[in-house]
PDB file of C-alpha atoms in Angstrom:
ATOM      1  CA  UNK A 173       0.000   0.000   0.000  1.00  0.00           C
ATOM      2  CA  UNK A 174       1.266   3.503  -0.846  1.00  0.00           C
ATOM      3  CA  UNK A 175       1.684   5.995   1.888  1.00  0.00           C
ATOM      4  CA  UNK A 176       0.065   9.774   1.336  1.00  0.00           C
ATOM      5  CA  UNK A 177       3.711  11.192   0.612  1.00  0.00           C
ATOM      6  CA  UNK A 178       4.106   8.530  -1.978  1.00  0.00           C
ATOM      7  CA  UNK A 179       0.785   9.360  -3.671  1.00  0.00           C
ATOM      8  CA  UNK A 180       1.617  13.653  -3.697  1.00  0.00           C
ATOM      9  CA  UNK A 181      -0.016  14.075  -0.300  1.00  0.00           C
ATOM     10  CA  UNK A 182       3.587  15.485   1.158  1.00  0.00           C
ATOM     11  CA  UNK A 183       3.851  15.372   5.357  1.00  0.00           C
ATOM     12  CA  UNK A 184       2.891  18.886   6.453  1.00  0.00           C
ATOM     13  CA  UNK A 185       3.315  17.872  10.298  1.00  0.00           C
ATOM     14  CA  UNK A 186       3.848  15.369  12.486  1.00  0.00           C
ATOM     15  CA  UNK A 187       2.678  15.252  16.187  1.00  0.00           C
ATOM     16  CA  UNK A 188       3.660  11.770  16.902  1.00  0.00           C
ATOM     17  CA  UNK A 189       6.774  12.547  18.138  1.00  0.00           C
ATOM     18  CA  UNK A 190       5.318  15.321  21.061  1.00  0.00           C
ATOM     19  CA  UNK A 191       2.936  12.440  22.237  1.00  0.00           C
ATOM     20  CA  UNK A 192       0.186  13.262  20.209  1.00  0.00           C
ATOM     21  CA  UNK A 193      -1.956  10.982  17.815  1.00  0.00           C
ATOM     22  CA  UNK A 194      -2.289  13.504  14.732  1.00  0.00           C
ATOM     23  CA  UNK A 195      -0.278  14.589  11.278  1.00  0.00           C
ATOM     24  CA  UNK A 196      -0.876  16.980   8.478  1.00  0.00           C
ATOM     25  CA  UNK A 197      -0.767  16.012   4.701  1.00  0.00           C
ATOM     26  CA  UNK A 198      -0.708  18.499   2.134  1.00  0.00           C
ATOM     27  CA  UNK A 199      -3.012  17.862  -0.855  1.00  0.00           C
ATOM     28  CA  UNK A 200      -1.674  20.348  -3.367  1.00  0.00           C
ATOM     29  CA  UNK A 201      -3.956  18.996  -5.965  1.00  0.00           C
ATOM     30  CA  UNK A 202      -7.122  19.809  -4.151  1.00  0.00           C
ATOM     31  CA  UNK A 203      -5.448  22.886  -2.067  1.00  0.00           C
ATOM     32  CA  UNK A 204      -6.670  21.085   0.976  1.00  0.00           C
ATOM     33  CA  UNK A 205      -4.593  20.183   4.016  1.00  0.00           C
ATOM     34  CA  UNK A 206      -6.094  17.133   6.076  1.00  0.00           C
ATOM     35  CA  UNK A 207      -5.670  16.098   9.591  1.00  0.00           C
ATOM     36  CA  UNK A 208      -5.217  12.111  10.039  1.00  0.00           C
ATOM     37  CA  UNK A 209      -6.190  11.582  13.913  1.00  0.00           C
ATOM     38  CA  UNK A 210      -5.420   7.763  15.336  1.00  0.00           C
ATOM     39  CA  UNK A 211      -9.062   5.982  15.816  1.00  0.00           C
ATOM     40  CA  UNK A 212      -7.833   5.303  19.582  1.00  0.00           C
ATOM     41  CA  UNK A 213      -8.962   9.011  20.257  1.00  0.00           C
ATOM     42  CA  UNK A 214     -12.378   8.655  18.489  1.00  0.00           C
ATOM     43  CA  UNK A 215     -14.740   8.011  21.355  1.00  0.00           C
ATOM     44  CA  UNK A 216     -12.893  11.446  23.176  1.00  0.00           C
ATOM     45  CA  UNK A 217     -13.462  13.472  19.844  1.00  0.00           C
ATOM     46  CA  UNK A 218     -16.884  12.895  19.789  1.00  0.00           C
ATOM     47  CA  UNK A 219     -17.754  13.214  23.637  1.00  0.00           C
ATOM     48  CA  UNK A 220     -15.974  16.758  22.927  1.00  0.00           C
ATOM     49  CA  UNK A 221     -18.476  17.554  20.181  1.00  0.00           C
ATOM     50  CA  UNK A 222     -21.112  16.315  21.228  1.00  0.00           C
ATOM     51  CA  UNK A 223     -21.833  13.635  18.357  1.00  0.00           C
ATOM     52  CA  UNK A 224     -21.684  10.374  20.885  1.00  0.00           C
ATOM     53  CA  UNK A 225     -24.920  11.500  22.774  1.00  0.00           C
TER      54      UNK A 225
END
């Protein structure tokens, strides 16, 4: 399987290495830049917001 920087989605940041379960891809393409969060922190993301009541 191809990682993102491998299919033009270059690393933007990386917050793995602070302790924290996110990175940043660049999508040049699309002029988007996406946030890729670890499922282990799904069930707090959605307490936060709201969306698991």
């Amino acid at each position: 399987m191809l990682s993102l920087d491998e299919r033009g989605c270059p690393l933007d940041f990386d917050a793995r290495p602070y302790g924290r379960p996110f990175t940043y891809h660049r999508m040049p393409a699309l002029g988007l830049r996406v946030e890729l969060v670890d499922v282990s922190v799904r069930p707090q993301f959605l307490s936060r917001w709201g969306a698991g009541e």
